[in-house]
Coordinates of N, CA, C and O in Angstrom, one line a residue:
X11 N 84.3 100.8 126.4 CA 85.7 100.8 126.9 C 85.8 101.0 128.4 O 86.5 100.4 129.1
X12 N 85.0 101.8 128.7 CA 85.3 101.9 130.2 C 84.8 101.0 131.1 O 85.3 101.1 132.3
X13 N 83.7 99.8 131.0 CA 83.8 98.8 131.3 C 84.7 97.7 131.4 O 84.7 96.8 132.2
X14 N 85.5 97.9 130.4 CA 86.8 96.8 130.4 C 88.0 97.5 131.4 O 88.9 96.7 131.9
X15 N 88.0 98.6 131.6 CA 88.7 99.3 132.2 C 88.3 99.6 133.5 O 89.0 100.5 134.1
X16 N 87.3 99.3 134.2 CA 86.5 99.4 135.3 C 87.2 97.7 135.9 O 87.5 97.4 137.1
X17 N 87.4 96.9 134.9 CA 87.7 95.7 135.3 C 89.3 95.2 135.1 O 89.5 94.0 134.9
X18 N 90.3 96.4 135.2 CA 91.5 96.2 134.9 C 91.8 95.6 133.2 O 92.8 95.0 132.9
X19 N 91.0 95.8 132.6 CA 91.4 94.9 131.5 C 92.1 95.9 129.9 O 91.5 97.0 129.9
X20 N 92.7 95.8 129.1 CA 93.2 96.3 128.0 C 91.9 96.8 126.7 O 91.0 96.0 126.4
X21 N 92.0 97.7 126.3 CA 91.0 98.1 125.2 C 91.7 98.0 123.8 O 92.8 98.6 123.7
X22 N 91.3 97.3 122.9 CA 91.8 97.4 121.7 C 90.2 97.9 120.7 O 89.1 97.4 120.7
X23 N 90.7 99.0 120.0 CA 89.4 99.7 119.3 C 90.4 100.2 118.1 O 91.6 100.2 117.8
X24 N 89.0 100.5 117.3 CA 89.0 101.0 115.9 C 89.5 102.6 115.8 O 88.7 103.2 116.6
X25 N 90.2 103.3 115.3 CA 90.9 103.9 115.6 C 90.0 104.8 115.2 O 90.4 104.9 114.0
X26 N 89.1 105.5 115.1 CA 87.7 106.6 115.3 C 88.7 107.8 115.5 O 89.8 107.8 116.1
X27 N 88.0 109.1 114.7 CA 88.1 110.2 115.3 C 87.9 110.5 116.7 O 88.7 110.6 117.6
X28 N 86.8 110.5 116.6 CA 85.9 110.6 118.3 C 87.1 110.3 119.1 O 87.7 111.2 119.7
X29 N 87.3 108.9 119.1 CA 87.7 107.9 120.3 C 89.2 108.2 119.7 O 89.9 107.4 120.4
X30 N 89.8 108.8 119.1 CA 91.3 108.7 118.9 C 91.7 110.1 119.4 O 92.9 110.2 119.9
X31 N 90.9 111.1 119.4 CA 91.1 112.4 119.7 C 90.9 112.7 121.1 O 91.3 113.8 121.6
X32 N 90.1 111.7 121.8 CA 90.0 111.4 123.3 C 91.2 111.0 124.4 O 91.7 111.5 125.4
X33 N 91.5 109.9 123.5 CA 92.6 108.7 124.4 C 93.8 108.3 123.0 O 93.6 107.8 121.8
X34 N 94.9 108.7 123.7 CA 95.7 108.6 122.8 C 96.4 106.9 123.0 O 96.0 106.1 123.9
X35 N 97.4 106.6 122.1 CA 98.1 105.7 121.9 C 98.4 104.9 123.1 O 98.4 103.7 123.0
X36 N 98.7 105.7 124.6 CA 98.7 105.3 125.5 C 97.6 104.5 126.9 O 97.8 104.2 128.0
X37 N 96.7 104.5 126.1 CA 95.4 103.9 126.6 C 94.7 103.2 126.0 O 94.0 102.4 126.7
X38 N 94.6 103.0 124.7 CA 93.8 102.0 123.8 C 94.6 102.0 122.7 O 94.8 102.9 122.0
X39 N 95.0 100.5 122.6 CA 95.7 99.7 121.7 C 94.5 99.5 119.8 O 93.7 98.7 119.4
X40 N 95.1 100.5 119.3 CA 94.1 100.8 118.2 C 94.1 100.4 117.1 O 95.2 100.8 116.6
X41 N 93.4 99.7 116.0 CA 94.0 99.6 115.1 C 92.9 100.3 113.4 O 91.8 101.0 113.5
X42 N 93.4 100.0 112.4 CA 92.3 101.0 111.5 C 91.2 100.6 111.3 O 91.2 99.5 110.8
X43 N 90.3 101.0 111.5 CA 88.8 100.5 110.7 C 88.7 99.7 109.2 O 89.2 99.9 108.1
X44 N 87.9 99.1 109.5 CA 87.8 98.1 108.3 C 89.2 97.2 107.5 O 89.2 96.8 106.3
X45 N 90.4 96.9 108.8 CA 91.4 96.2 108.4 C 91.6 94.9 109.2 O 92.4 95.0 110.1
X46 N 91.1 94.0 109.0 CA 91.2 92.8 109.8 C 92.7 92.7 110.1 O 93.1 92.7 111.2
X47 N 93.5 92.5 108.8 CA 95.0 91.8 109.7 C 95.5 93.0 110.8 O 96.3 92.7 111.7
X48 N 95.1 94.3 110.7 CA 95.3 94.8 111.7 C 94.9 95.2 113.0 O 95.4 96.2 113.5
X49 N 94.1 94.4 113.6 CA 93.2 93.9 114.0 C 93.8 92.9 114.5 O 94.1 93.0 115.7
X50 N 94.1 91.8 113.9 CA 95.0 90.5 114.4 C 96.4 91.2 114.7 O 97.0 90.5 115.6
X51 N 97.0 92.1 114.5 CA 97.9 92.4 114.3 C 98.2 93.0 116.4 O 99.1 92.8 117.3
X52 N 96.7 93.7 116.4 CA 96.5 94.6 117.6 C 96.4 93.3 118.9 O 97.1 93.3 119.9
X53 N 95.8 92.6 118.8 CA 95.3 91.5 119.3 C 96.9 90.5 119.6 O 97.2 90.1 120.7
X54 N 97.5 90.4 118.9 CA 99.0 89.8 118.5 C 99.7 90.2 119.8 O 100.2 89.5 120.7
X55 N 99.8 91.4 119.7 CA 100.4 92.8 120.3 C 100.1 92.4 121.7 O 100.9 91.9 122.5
X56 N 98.9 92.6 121.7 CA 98.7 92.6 123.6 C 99.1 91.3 123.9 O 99.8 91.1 124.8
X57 N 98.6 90.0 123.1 CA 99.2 88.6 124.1 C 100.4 88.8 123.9 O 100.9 87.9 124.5
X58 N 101.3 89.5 123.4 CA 102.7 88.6 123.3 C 103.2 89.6 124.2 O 104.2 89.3 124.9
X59 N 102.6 90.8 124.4 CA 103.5 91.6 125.4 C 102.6 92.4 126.7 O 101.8 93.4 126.6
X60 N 103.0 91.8 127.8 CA 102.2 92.0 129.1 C 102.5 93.3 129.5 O 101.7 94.0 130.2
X61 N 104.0 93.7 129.0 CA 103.9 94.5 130.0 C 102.7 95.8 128.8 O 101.5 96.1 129.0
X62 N 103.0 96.0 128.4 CA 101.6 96.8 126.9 C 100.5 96.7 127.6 O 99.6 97.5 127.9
X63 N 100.6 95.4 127.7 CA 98.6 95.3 128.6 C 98.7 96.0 129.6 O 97.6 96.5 129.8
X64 N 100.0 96.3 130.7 CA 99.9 96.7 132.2 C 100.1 97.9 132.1 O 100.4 98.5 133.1
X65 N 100.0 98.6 130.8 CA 100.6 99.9 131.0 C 98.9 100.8 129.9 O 98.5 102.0 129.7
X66 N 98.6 99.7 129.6 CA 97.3 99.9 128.9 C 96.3 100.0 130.2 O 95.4 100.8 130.1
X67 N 96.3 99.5 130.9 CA 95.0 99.7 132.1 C 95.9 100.7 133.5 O 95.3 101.5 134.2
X68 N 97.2 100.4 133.5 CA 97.8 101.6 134.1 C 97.2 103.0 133.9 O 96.5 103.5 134.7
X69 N 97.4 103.4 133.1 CA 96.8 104.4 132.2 C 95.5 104.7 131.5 O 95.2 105.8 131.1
X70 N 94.8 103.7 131.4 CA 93.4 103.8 131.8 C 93.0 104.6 133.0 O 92.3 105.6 133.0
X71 N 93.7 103.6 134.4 CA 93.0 104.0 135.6 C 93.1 105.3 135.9 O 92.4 105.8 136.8
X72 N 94.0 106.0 135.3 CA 94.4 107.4 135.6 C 93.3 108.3 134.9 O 92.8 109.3 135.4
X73 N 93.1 108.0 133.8 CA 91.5 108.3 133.0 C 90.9 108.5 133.1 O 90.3 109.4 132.6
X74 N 90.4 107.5 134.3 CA 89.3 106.8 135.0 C 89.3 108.1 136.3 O 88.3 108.7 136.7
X75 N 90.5 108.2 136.7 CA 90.6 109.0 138.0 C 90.6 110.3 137.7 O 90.8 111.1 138.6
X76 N 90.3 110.7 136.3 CA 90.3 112.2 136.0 C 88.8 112.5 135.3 O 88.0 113.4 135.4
X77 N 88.9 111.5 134.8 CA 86.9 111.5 133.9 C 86.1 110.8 134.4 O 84.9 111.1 134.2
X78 N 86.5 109.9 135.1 CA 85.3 109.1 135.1 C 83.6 109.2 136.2 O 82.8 110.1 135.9
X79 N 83.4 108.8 136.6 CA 81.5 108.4 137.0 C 82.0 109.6 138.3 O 81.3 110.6 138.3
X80 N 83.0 109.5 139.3 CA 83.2 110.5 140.2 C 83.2 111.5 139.8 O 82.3 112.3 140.2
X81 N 83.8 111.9 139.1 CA 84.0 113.3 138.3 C 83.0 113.8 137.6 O 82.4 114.8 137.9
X82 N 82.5 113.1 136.7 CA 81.1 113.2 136.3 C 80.4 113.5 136.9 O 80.0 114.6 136.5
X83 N 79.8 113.0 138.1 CA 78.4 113.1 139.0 C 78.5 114.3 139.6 O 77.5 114.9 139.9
X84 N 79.8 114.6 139.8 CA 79.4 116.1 140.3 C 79.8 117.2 139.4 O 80.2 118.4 139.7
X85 N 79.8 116.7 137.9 CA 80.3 117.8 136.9 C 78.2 117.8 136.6 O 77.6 118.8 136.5
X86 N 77.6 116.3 136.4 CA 76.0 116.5 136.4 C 75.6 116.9 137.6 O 74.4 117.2 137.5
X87 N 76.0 117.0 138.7 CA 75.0 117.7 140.0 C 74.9 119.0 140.2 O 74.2 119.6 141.0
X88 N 75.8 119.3 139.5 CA 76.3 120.8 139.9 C 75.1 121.5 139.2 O 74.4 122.3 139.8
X89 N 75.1 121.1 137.8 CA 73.6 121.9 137.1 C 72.6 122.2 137.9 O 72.1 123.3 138.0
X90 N 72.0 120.8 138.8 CA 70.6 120.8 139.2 C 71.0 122.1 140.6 O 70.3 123.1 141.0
X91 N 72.2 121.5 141.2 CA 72.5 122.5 142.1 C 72.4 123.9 141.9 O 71.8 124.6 142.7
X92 N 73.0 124.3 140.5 CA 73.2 125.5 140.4 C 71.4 126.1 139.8 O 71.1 127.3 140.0
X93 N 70.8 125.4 139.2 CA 69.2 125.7 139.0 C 68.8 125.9 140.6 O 68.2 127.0 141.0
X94 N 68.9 125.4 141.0 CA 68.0 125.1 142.9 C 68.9 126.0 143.5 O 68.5 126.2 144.6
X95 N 69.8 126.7 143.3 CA 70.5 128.1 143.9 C 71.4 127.3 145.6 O 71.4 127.7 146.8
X96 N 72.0 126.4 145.1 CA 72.8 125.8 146.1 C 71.6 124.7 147.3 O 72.0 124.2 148.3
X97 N 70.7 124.7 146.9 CA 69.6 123.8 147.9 C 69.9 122.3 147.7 O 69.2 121.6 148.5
X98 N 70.9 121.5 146.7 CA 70.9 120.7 146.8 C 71.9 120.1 148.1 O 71.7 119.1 148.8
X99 N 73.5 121.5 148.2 CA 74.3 120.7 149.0 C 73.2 120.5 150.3 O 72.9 119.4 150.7
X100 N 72.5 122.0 151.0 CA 71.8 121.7 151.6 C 71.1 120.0 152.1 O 71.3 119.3 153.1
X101 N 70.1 119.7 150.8 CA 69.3 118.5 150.5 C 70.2 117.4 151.3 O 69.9 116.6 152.2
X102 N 71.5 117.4 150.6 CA 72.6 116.2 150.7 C 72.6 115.7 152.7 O 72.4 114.7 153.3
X103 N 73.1 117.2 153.0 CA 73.2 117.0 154.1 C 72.2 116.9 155.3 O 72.5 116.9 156.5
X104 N 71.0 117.0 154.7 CA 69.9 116.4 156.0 C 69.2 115.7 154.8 O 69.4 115.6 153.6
X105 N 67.9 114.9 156.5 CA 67.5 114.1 155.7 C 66.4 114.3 154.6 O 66.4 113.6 153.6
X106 N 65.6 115.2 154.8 CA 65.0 115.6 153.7 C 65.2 116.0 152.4 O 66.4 116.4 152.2
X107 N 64.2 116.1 151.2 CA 65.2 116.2 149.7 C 64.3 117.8 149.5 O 63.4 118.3 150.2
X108 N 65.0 118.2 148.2 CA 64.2 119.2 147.5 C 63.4 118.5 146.5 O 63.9 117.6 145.8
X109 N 62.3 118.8 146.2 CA 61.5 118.6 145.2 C 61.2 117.3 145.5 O 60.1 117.0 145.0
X110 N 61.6 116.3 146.3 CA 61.1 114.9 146.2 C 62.4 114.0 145.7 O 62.4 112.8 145.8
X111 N 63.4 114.7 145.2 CA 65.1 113.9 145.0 C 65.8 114.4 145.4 O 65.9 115.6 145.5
X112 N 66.8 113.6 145.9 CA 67.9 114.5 146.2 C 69.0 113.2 146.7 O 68.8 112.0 146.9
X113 N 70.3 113.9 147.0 CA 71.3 112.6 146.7 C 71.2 111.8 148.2 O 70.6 112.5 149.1
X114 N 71.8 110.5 148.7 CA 71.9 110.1 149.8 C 73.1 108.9 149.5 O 73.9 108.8 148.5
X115 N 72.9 108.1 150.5 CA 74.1 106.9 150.8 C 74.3 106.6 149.7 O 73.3 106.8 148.9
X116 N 75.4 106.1 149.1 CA 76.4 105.5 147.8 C 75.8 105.9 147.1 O 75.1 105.2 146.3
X117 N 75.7 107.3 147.0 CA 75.4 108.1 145.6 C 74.6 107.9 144.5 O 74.8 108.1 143.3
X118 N 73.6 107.6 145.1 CA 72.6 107.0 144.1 C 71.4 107.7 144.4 O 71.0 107.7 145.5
X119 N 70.4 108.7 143.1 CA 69.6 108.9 143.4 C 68.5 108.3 143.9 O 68.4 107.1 143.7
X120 N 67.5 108.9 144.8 CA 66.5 108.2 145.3 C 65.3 108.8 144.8 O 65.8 109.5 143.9
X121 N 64.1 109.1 144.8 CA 63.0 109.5 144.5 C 62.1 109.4 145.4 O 61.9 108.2 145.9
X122 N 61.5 110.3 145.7 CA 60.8 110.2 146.9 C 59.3 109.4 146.5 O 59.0 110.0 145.5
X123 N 58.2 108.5 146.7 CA 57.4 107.9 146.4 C 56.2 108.4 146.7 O 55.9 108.2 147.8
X124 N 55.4 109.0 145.8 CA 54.1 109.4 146.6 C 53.3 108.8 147.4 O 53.0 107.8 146.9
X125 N 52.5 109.0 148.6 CA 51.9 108.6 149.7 C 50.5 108.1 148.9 O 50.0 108.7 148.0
X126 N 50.2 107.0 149.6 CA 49.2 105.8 148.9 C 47.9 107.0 149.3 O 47.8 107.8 150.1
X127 N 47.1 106.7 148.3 CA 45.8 107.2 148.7 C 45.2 106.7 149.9 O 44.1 107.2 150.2

């Protein structure tokens, strides 16, 4: 789902506990499991009405801007940070890492490479 929504586009899904107790009616266009016409029904829905689709990825992106990969990364950084006793913001901001990782440019771990014999 969040791939389609990474790319402005509408989610229509099977209406899942999981995934129904997540994102309500206002984000993914749902229909019941194991019902095909409803299903055609969901599908129906979004071509015939745009503005549905624009209010389906509207609301997505807001999703996106409260859960997603930003928010995440430092809801997962914080752990290693808070193990290393605050040594990662350290790490961040010069150039050396702790342990041999640590974060740099566009947020992507790096790994430090051990030296050739």
């Amino acid at each position: 789902m969040v791939d389609y929504w990474l790319f402005d586009r509408p989610v229509i899904a099977t209406r899942l506990r999981a995934v129904s107790e997540t994102y309500d009616d206002s984000v993914v266009e749902y229909y019941e499991p194991d019902d095909a016409a409803d299903l055609a029904r969901a599908i129906r829905r979004l071509r015939a009405e745009p503005e549905r689709r624009a209010e389906l990825v509207r609301n997505a992106k807001a999703v996106l801007e409260r859960t997603g990969w930003a928010v995440q990364r430092e809801i997962y950084l914080q752990v290693f940070d808070d193990v290393l006793g605050g040594r990662m913001a350290t790490a961040e901001s010069s150039p050396s890492r702790v342990n041999g990782v640590g974060r740099g440019a566009g947020s992507r771990m790096h790994v430090k490479q051990p030296d050739a014999p």
